[in-house]
Amino acid sequence: MANVEEKLTAENFPASPERATLEGKNKFTGFWLFLGGETVLFASLFATFLALRESTAGGASTQELFEIPLVFVATMLLLTSSLTSVYAMYHMKNFNFGKMQLWLIITVLLGFAFLLLEIYEFNHYVHEFEFTITSSALGSAFYTLVGTHGLHVAFGLLWITTLIVRNAKRGLSLYNAPKYYLASLYWHFIDVVWVFIFTVVYLMGMVG
């Protein structure tokens, strides 16, 4: 394991830099505890949506509302961003700071495009169907679940962008490597949650 004070090069950079220090290991422990709470949160929101998805209060049903092509494009953007974050971590482990930053920038751009499509989707539902968070129990459950995920995406984008900007001139170190890696893991968690949303909310919603 390379010493924190030693000048890092590709030759002496640890194979697992995110766990090379005690601080990095502690960050992992805290992160998994955090993800446990996040999992409980989303499980509760999914259960609520499933219980209320037929409660339309006379408004549009999920079959009338959802447009799978638009959601499919958004899904591909988010899943692709997960792949680009994998590339970024690959270059991190190979001590290639420039390529890591480049792939993270691409990840951010894809995530931002996903958010724009989600905002467009919400706007379409509101103006085309008058489907709002207060229009029905379905509306409340849908916007709370999907909107909470959207806020997590926004937080993930802010987290990764902050790392990119703050470390642009610092380079890669055993201090910031765990931060990059945990941000990438968080991004994968967001993507996994979206796969469940796409399946449970949209695909199941289309078939009723």
XYZ file of C-alpha atoms in Angstrom:
208
model
C 0.000 0.000 0.000
C 1.404 3.383 -0.968
C 2.086 5.860 1.827
C -0.213 8.902 1.759
C 2.830 11.232 1.827
C 4.615 9.375 -0.993
C 4.355 10.883 -4.442
C 1.854 8.722 -6.272
C 2.547 7.332 -9.722
C 0.912 4.684 -11.875
C 3.512 2.223 -10.591
C 2.895 2.659 -6.849
C -0.801 3.520 -6.940
C -2.765 0.860 -4.981
C -5.005 -1.564 -6.866
C -7.911 -0.496 -4.636
C -7.185 3.162 -3.835
C -10.667 3.698 -2.424
C -9.833 1.337 0.473
C -6.120 2.033 0.827
C -6.516 4.212 3.936
C -8.433 3.851 7.184
C -10.411 6.971 6.310
C -11.431 5.394 3.016
C -12.590 2.224 4.775
C -14.604 4.278 7.274
C -16.242 6.149 4.425
C -17.374 2.835 2.965
C -18.919 1.762 6.261
C -20.851 5.009 6.569
C -21.914 4.854 2.942
C -23.442 1.376 3.238
C -25.364 2.450 6.331
C -26.624 5.440 4.367
C -27.692 3.222 1.454
C -29.596 1.014 3.874
C -31.722 3.985 4.899
C -32.196 5.008 1.274
C -33.375 1.506 0.391
C -36.005 1.617 3.138
C -37.146 5.037 1.897
C -37.648 3.904 -1.682
C -39.234 0.600 -0.624
C -41.842 2.624 1.288
C -42.496 4.871 -1.712
C -42.853 1.880 -4.039
C -45.305 0.214 -1.667
C -47.345 3.416 -1.473
C -47.454 3.756 -5.245
C -48.579 0.158 -5.728
C -51.348 0.640 -3.173
C -52.612 3.860 -4.785
C -51.989 3.397 -8.502
C -55.682 2.771 -9.250
C -56.861 5.792 -7.212
C -57.258 8.244 -10.081
C -60.177 10.280 -8.644
C -61.799 10.197 -12.077
C -58.691 11.478 -13.834
C -56.401 9.875 -16.388
C -55.208 6.366 -15.675
C -51.617 5.196 -15.947
C -52.397 3.604 -19.315
C -53.492 7.002 -20.653
C -50.700 8.993 -19.041
C -47.459 7.197 -19.657
C -45.501 7.413 -22.903
C -43.034 4.521 -22.980
C -40.823 5.836 -25.841
C -39.959 8.995 -23.891
C -39.320 7.086 -20.670
C -37.280 4.494 -22.565
C -34.971 7.198 -23.925
C -34.552 8.605 -20.416
C -33.785 5.110 -19.146
C -31.108 4.573 -21.786
C -29.504 7.894 -20.884
C -29.319 6.992 -17.213
C -28.078 3.438 -17.812
C -25.428 4.742 -20.211
C -24.316 7.222 -17.552
C -23.819 4.281 -15.200
C -21.548 2.684 -17.789
C -19.521 5.874 -18.229
C -19.027 6.080 -14.474
C -17.620 2.525 -14.616
C -15.138 3.709 -17.239
C -14.222 6.613 -14.963
C -13.482 4.289 -12.050
C -11.461 2.029 -14.340
C -9.212 4.952 -15.204
C -9.037 5.987 -11.563
C -7.657 2.578 -10.613
C -5.108 2.974 -13.415
C -4.112 6.417 -12.110
C -5.262 8.200 -15.259
C -6.754 11.345 -13.759
C -7.504 13.074 -17.067
C -9.559 10.236 -18.529
C -11.331 9.699 -15.210
C -12.427 13.325 -15.180
C -13.489 13.142 -18.825
C -15.737 10.123 -18.260
C -17.224 11.724 -15.164
C -18.042 14.852 -17.168
C -19.815 12.634 -19.724
C -21.667 10.962 -16.846
C -22.843 14.355 -15.603
C -24.012 15.421 -19.066
C -26.023 12.220 -19.509
C -27.538 12.577 -16.036
C -28.466 16.188 -16.765
C -30.144 15.138 -20.027
C -32.136 12.563 -18.050
C -33.304 15.273 -15.639
C -34.385 17.524 -18.497
C -36.502 14.714 -19.969
C -38.072 14.076 -16.569
C -38.953 17.756 -16.173
C -40.448 17.721 -19.670
C -42.452 14.607 -18.773
C -43.864 16.182 -15.612
C -44.723 19.371 -17.492
C -46.503 17.322 -20.177
C -48.632 15.497 -17.613
C -49.599 18.724 -15.874
C -50.600 20.648 -18.991
C -51.987 17.818 -21.131
C -53.869 15.837 -18.486
C -53.992 18.221 -15.491
C -52.246 15.430 -13.610
C -50.605 17.031 -10.575
C -49.402 15.946 -7.161
C -52.726 17.085 -5.666
C -55.100 15.850 -8.407
C -55.417 12.334 -7.004
C -53.830 9.760 -4.723
C -52.141 8.349 -7.822
C -50.681 11.764 -8.570
C -49.371 12.132 -5.036
C -47.786 8.673 -5.079
C -46.324 9.060 -8.579
C -44.752 12.487 -8.140
C -43.437 11.633 -4.681
C -41.735 8.446 -5.884
C -40.402 9.666 -9.234
C -39.719 13.167 -7.911
C -37.724 11.796 -4.972
C -35.635 9.813 -7.416
C -35.174 12.957 -9.500
C -33.910 14.827 -6.434
C -31.434 12.020 -5.836
C -30.237 12.337 -9.419
C -29.796 16.095 -8.932
C -27.856 15.488 -5.712
C -25.654 12.914 -7.451
C -24.929 15.363 -10.271
C -24.024 18.062 -7.751
C -21.779 15.627 -5.856
C -19.872 14.461 -8.948
C -19.623 17.980 -10.398
C -18.207 19.278 -7.119
C -15.562 16.545 -7.145
C -14.657 17.317 -10.758
C -14.277 21.054 -10.156
C -12.670 20.918 -6.716
C -10.006 18.398 -7.696
C -9.333 19.665 -11.216
C -5.934 21.077 -10.212
C -5.234 18.712 -7.312
C -5.065 15.491 -9.233
C -5.790 12.054 -7.855
C -4.782 11.054 -4.338
C -5.585 8.462 -1.702
C -7.604 11.191 0.016
C -10.028 11.932 -2.829
C -10.087 8.465 -4.481
C -12.671 7.145 -1.951
C -14.820 10.211 -2.597
C -14.844 9.567 -6.334
C -15.543 5.870 -5.849
C -18.425 6.379 -3.405
C -19.977 8.982 -5.701
C -19.850 6.380 -8.475
C -21.469 3.754 -6.227
C -24.188 6.231 -5.308
C -24.794 6.837 -9.010
C -25.180 3.097 -9.606
C -27.701 2.951 -6.746
C -29.730 5.706 -8.403
C -29.681 3.762 -11.672
C -30.846 0.547 -9.993
C -33.743 2.416 -8.359
C -34.706 3.813 -11.763
C -34.792 0.316 -13.290
C -37.365 -0.601 -10.621
C -39.304 2.604 -11.317
C -39.304 1.914 -15.044
C -40.604 -1.611 -14.412
C -43.045 -1.057 -11.561
C -44.369 2.392 -12.429
C -44.253 2.593 -16.207
C -44.317 -0.948 -17.616
C -46.790 -2.284 -15.026
C -48.729 0.969 -15.350
C -49.132 0.472 -19.093
C -50.620 -2.984 -18.678
C -52.811 -1.975 -15.758
